[in-house]
PDB file of C-alpha atoms in Angstrom:
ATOM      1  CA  UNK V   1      -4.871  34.896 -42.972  1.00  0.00           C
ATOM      2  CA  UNK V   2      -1.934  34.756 -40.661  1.00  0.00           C
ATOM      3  CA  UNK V   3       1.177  33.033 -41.851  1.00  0.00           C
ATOM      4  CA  UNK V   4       4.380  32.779 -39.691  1.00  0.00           C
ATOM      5  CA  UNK V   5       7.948  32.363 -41.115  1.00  0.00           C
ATOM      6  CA  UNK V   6      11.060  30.579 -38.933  1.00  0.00           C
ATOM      7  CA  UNK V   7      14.109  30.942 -40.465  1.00  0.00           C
ATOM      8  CA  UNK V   8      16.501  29.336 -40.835  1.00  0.00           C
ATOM      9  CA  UNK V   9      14.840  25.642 -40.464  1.00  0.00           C
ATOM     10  CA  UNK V  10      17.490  24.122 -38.606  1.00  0.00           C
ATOM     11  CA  UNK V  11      20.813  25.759 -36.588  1.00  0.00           C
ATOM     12  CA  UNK V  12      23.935  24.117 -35.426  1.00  0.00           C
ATOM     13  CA  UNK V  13      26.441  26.033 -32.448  1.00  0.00           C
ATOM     14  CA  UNK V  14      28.858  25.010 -30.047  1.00  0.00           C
ATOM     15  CA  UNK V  15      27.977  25.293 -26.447  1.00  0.00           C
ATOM     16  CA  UNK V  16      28.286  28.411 -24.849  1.00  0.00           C
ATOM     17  CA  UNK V  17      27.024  30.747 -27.991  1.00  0.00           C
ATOM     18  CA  UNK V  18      24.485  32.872 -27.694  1.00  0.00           C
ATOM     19  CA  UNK V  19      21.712  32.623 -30.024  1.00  0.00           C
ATOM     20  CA  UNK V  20      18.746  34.720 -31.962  1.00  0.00           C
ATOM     21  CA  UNK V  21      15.999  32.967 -33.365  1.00  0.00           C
ATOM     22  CA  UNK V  22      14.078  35.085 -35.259  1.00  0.00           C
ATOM     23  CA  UNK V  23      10.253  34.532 -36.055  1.00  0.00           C
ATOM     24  CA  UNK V  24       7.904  36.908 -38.379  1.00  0.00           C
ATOM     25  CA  UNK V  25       4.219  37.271 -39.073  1.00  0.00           C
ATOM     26  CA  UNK V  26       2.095  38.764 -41.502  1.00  0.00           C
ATOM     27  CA  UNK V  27      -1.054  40.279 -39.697  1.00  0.00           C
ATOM     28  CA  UNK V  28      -0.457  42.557 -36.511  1.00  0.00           C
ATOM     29  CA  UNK V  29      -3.936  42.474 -35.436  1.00  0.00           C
ATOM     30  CA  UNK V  30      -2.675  39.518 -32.338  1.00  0.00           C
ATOM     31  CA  UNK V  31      -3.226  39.708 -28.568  1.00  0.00           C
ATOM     32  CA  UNK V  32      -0.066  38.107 -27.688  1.00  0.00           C
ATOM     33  CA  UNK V  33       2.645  35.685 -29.024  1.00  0.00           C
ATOM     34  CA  UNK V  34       3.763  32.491 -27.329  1.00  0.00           C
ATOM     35  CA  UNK V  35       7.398  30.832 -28.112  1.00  0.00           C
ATOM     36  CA  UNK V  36       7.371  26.868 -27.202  1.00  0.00           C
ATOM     37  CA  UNK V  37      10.024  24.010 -27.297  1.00  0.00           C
ATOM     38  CA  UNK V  38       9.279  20.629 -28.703  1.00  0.00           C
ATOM     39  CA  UNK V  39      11.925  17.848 -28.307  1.00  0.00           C
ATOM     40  CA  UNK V  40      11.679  15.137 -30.158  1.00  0.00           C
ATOM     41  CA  UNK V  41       8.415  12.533 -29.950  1.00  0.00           C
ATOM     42  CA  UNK V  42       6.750  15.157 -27.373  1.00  0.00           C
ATOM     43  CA  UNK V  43       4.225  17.745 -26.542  1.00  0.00           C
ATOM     44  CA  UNK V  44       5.220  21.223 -26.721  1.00  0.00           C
ATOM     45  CA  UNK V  45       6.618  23.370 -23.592  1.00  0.00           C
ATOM     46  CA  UNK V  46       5.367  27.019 -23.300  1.00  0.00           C
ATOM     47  CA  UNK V  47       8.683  29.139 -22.631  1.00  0.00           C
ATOM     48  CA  UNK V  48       7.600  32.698 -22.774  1.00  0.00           C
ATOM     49  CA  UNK V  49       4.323  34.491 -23.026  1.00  0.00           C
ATOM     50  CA  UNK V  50       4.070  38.169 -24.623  1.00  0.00           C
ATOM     51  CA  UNK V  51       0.982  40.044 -24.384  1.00  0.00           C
ATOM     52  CA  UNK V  52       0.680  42.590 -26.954  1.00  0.00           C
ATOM     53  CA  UNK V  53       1.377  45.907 -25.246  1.00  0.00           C
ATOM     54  CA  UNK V  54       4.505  44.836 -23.729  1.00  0.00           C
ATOM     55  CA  UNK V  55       8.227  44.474 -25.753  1.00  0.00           C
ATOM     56  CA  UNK V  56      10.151  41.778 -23.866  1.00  0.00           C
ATOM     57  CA  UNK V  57       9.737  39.214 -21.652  1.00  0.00           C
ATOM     58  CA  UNK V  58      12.709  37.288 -19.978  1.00  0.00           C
ATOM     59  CA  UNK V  59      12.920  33.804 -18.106  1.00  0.00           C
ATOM     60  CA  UNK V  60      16.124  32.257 -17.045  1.00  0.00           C
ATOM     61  CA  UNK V  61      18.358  32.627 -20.139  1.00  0.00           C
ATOM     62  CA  UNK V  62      15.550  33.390 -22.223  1.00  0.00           C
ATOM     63  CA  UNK V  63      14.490  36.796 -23.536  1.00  0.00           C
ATOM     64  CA  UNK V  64      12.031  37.028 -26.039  1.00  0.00           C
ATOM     65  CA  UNK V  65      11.397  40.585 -27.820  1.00  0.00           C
ATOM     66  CA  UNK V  66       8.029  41.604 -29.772  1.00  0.00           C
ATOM     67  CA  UNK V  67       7.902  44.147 -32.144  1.00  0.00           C
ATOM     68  CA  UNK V  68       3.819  44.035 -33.177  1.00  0.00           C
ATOM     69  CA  UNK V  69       3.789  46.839 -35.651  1.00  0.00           C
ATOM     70  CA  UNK V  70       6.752  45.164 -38.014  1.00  0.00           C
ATOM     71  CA  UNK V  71       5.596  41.591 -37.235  1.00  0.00           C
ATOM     72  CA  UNK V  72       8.319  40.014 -35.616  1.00  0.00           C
ATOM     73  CA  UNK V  73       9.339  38.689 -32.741  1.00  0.00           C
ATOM     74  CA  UNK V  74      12.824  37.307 -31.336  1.00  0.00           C
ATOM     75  CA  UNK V  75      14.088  34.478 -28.400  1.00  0.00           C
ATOM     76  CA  UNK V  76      17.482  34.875 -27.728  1.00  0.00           C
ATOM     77  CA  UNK V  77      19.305  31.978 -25.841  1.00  0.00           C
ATOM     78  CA  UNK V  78      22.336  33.454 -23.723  1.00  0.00           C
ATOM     79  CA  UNK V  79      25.227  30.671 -23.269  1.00  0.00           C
ATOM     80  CA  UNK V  80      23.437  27.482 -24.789  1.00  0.00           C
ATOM     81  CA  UNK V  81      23.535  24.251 -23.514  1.00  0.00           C
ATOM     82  CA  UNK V  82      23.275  20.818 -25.159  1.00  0.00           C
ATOM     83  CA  UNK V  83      19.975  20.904 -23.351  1.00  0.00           C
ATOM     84  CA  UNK V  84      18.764  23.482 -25.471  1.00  0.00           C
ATOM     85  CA  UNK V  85      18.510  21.362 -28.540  1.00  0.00           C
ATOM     86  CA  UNK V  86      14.600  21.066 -29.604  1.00  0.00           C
ATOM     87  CA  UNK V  87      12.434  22.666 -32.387  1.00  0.00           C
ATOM     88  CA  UNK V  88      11.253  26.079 -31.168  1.00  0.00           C
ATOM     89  CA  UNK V  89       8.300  27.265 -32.321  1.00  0.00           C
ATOM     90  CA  UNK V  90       6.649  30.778 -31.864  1.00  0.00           C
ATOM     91  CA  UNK V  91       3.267  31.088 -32.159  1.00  0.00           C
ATOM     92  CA  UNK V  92       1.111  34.630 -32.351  1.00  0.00           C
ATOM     93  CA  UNK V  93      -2.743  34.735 -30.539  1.00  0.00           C
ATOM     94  CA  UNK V  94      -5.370  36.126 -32.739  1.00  0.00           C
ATOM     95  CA  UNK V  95      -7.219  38.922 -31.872  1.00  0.00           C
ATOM     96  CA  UNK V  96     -10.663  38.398 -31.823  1.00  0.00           C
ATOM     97  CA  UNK V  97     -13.326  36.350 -30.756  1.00  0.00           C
ATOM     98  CA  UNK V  98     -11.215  32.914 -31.300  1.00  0.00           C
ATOM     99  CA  UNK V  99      -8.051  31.579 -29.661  1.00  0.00           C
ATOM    100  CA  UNK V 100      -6.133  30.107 -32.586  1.00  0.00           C
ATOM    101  CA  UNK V 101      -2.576  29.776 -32.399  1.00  0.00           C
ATOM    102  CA  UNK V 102      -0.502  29.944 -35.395  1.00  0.00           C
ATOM    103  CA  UNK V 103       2.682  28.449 -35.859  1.00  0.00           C
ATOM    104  CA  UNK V 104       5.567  28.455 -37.686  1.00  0.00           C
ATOM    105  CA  UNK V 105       7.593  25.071 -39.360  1.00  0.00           C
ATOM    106  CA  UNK V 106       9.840  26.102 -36.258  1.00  0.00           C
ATOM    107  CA  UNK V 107      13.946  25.801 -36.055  1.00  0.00           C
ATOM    108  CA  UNK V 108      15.790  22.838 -34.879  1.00  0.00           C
ATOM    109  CA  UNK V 109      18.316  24.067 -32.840  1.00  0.00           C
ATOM    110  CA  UNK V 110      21.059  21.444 -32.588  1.00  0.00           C
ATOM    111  CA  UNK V 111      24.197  22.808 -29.728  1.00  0.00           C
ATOM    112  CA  UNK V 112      26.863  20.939 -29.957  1.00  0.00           C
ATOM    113  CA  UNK V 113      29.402  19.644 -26.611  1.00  0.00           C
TER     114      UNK V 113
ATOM    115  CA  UNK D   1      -0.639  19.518 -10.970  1.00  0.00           C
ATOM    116  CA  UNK D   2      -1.417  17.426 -13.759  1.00  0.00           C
ATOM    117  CA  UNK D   3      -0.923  18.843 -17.065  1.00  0.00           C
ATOM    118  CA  UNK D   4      -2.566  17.939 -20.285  1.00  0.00           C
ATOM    119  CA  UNK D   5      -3.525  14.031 -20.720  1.00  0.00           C
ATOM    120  CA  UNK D   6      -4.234  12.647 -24.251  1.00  0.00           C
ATOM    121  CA  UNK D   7      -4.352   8.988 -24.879  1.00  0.00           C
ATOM    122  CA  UNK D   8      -3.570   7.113 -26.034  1.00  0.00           C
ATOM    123  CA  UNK D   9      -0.203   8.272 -27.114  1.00  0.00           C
ATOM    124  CA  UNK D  10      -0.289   5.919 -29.998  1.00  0.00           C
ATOM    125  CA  UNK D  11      -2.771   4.362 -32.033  1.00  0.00           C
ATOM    126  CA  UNK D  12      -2.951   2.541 -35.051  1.00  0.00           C
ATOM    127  CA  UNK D  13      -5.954   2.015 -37.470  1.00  0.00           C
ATOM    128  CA  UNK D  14      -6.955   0.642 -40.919  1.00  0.00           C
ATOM    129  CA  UNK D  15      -8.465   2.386 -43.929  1.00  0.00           C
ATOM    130  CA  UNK D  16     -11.680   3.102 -43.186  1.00  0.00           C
ATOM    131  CA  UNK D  17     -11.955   2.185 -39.064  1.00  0.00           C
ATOM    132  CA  UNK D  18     -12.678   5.393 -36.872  1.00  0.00           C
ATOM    133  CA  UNK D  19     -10.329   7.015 -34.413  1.00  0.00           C
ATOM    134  CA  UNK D  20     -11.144   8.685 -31.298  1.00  0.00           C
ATOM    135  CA  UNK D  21      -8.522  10.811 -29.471  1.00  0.00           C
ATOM    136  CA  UNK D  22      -8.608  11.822 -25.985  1.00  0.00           C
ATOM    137  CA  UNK D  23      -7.694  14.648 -24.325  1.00  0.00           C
ATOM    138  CA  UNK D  24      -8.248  15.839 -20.944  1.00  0.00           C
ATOM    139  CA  UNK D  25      -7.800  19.091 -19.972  1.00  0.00           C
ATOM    140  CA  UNK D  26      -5.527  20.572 -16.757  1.00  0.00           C
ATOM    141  CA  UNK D  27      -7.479  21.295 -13.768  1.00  0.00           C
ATOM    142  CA  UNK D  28      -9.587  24.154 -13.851  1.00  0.00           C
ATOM    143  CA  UNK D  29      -8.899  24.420 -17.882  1.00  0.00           C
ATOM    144  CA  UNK D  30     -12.454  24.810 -19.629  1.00  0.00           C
ATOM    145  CA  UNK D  31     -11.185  26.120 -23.161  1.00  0.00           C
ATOM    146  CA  UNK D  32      -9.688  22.876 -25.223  1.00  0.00           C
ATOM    147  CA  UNK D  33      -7.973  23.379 -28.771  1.00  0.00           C
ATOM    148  CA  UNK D  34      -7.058  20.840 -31.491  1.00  0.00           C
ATOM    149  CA  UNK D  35      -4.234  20.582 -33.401  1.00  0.00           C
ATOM    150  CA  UNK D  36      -2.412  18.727 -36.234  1.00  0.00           C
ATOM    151  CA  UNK D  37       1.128  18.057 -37.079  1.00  0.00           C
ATOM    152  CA  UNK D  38       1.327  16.425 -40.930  1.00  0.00           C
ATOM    153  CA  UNK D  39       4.735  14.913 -41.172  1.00  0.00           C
ATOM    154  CA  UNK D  40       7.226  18.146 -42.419  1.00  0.00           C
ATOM    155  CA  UNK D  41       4.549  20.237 -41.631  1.00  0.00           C
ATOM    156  CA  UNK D  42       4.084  22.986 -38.668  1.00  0.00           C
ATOM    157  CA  UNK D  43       1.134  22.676 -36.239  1.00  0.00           C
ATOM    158  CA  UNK D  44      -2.162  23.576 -37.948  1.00  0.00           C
ATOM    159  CA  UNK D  45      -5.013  24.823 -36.117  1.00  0.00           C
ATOM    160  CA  UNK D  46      -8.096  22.699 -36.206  1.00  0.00           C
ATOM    161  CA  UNK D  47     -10.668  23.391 -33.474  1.00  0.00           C
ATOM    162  CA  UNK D  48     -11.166  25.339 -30.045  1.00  0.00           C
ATOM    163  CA  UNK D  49     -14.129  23.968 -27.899  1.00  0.00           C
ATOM    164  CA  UNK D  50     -15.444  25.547 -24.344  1.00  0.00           C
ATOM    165  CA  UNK D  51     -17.268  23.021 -21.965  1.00  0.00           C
ATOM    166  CA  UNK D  52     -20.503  21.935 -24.569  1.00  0.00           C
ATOM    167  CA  UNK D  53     -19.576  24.072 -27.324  1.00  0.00           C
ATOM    168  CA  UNK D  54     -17.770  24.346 -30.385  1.00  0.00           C
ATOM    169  CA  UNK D  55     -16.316  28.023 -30.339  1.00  0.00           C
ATOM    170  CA  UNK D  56     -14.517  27.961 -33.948  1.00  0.00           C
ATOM    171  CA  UNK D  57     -13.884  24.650 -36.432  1.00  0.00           C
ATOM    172  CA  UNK D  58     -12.662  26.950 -39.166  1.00  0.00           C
ATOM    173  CA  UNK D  59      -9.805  24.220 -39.308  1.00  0.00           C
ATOM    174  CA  UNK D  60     -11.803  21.183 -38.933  1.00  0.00           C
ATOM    175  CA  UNK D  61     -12.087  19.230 -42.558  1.00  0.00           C
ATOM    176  CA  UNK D  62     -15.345  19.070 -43.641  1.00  0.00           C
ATOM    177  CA  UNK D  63     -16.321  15.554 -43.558  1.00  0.00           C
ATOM    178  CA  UNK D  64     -15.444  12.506 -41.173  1.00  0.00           C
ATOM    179  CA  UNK D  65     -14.018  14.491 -38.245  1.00  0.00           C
ATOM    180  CA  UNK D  66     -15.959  16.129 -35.183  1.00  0.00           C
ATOM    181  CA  UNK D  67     -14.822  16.996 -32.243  1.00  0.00           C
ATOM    182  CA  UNK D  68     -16.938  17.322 -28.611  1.00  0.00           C
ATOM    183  CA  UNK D  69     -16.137  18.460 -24.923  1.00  0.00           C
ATOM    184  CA  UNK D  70     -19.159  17.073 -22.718  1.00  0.00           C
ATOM    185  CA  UNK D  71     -19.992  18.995 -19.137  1.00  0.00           C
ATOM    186  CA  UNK D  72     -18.342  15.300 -17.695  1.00  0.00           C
ATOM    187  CA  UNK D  73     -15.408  13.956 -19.079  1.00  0.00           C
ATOM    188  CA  UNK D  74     -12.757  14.235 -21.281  1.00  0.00           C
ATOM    189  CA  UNK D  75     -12.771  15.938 -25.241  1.00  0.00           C
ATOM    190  CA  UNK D  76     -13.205  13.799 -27.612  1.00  0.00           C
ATOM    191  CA  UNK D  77     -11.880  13.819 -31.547  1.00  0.00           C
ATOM    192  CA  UNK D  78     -13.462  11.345 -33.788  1.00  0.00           C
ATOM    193  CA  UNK D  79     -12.308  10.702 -37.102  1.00  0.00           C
ATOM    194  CA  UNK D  80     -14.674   8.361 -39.227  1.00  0.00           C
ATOM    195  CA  UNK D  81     -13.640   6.058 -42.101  1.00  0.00           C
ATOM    196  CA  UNK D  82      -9.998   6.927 -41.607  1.00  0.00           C
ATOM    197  CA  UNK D  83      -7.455   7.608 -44.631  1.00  0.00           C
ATOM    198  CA  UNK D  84      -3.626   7.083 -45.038  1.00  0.00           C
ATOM    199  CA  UNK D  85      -3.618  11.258 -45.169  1.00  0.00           C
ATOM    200  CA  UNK D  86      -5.086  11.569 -41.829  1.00  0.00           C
ATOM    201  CA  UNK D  87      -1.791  10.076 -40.496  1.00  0.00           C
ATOM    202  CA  UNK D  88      -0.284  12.623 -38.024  1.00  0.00           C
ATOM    203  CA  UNK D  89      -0.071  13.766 -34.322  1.00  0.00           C
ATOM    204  CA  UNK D  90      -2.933  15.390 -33.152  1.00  0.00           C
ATOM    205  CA  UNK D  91      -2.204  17.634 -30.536  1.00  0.00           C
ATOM    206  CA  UNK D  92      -4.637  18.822 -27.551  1.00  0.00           C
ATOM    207  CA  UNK D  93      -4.035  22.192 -25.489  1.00  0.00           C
ATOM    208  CA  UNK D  94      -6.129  23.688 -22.799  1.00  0.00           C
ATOM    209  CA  UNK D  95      -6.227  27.097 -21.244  1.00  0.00           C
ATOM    210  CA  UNK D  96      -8.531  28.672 -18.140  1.00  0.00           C
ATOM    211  CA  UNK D  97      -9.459  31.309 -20.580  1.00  0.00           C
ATOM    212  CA  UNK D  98      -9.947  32.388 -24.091  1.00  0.00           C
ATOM    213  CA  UNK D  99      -6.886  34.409 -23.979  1.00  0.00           C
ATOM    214  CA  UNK D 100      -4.677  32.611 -21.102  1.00  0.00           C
ATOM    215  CA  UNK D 101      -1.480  30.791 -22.380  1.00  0.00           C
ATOM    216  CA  UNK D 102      -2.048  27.210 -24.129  1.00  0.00           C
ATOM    217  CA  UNK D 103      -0.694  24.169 -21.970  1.00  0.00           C
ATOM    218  CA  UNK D 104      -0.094  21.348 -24.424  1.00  0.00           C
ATOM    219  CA  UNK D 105      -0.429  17.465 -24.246  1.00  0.00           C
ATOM    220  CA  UNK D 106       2.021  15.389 -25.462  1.00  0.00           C
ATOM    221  CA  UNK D 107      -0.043  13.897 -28.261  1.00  0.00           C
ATOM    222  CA  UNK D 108      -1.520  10.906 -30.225  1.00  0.00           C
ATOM    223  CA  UNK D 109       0.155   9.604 -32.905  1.00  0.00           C
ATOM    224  CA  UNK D 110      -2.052   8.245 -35.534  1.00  0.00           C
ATOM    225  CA  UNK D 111      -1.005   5.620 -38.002  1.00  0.00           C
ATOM    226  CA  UNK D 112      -3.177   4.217 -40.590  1.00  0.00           C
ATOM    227  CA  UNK D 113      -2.233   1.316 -42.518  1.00  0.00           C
TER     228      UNK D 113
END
């Protein structure tokens, strides 16, 4: 059974840092690994995509690296912005005949003016 | 482009009415997934449907909830004879394949007094 660890739960920086939020998971047997944004009261935004066989994937300030075979994966925010503040969740893709996302408790990122 | 619709976004119910959430998928989406968010609790799998079929409930409680996507219209998740633990957003993504990134809706919010 897949289980997915955020830590730490919640992160507070001053604008301008940049920022790793790391995300692990226990089976490696996934087809690809989403990272989303919820803000508060919402739906969740899809942010990056990473199939599988590929290591990074990059939009805008984000970068998000997978490493399958040690079961992590990171999204690292370059020069925050009080707009960045939401829960970020990642979320691997089995492999297999289903589709079922699994997600972590996520980290509320908080960046401060 | 529309993206995910569920409605309503809030609904309230007493012990023991029934529920039924909404959720209509993004144009040309035929896969449709269900998930719940317990209060201090990550997003938890619950069921992944494909245009009049159930593909995998493994997360579906036993008894009082079922879930349907008809050839016309939108998916459909029913809870029966509702409980104060069934309190929680209930989340709806769709996809245009088993495998394609997960677009999510912004959610109902169920309350039961």
């Amino acid at each position: 059974k897949q289980e997915v660890t955020q830590i730490p739960a919640a992160l507070s920086v001053p604008e301008g840092e940049n920022l790793v939020l790391n995300c692990s998971f226990t089976d490696s047997a996934i087809y690809n690994l989403q990272w989303f944004r919820q803000d508060p009261g919402k739906g969740l935004t899809s942010l990056l995509l990473i199939q599988s066989s590929q290591r990074e994937q990059t939009s805008g300030r984000l970068n998000a690296s997978l490493d399958k075979s040690s079961g992590r994966s990171t999204l690292y925010i370059a020069a925050s912005q009080p707009g960045d503040s939401a829960t970020y969740l990642c979320a691997p893709l089995e492999d297999g005949a289903n589709s079922k996302l699994t997600f972590g408790k996520g980290i509320t990122l908080s960046v401060r003016p | 482009n529309a993206g995910v619709m569920q409605n309503p976004r809030h609904l309230v119910r007493r012990r023991g009415q029934e529920a039924r959430l909404r959720c209509s998928p993004m144009k040309g989406h035929s896969h449709v997934y269900w998930y719940r968010q317990l209060p201090e609790e990550g997003l938890k799998f619950m069921v992944y449907l494909q245009k009049e079929n159930i593909i995998d409930e493994s997360g579906m409680p036993k008894e009082r909830f079922s879930a349907e996507f008809p050839k016309e219209g939108p998916s459909i998740l029913r809870i029966q004879q509702v409980v104060r633990g069934d309190s929680a957003a209930y989340f709806c993504a769709s996809s245009p394949g088993r495998e394609q990134p997960q677009h999510f809706g912004d959610g109902t919010r169920l309350s039961i007094l």
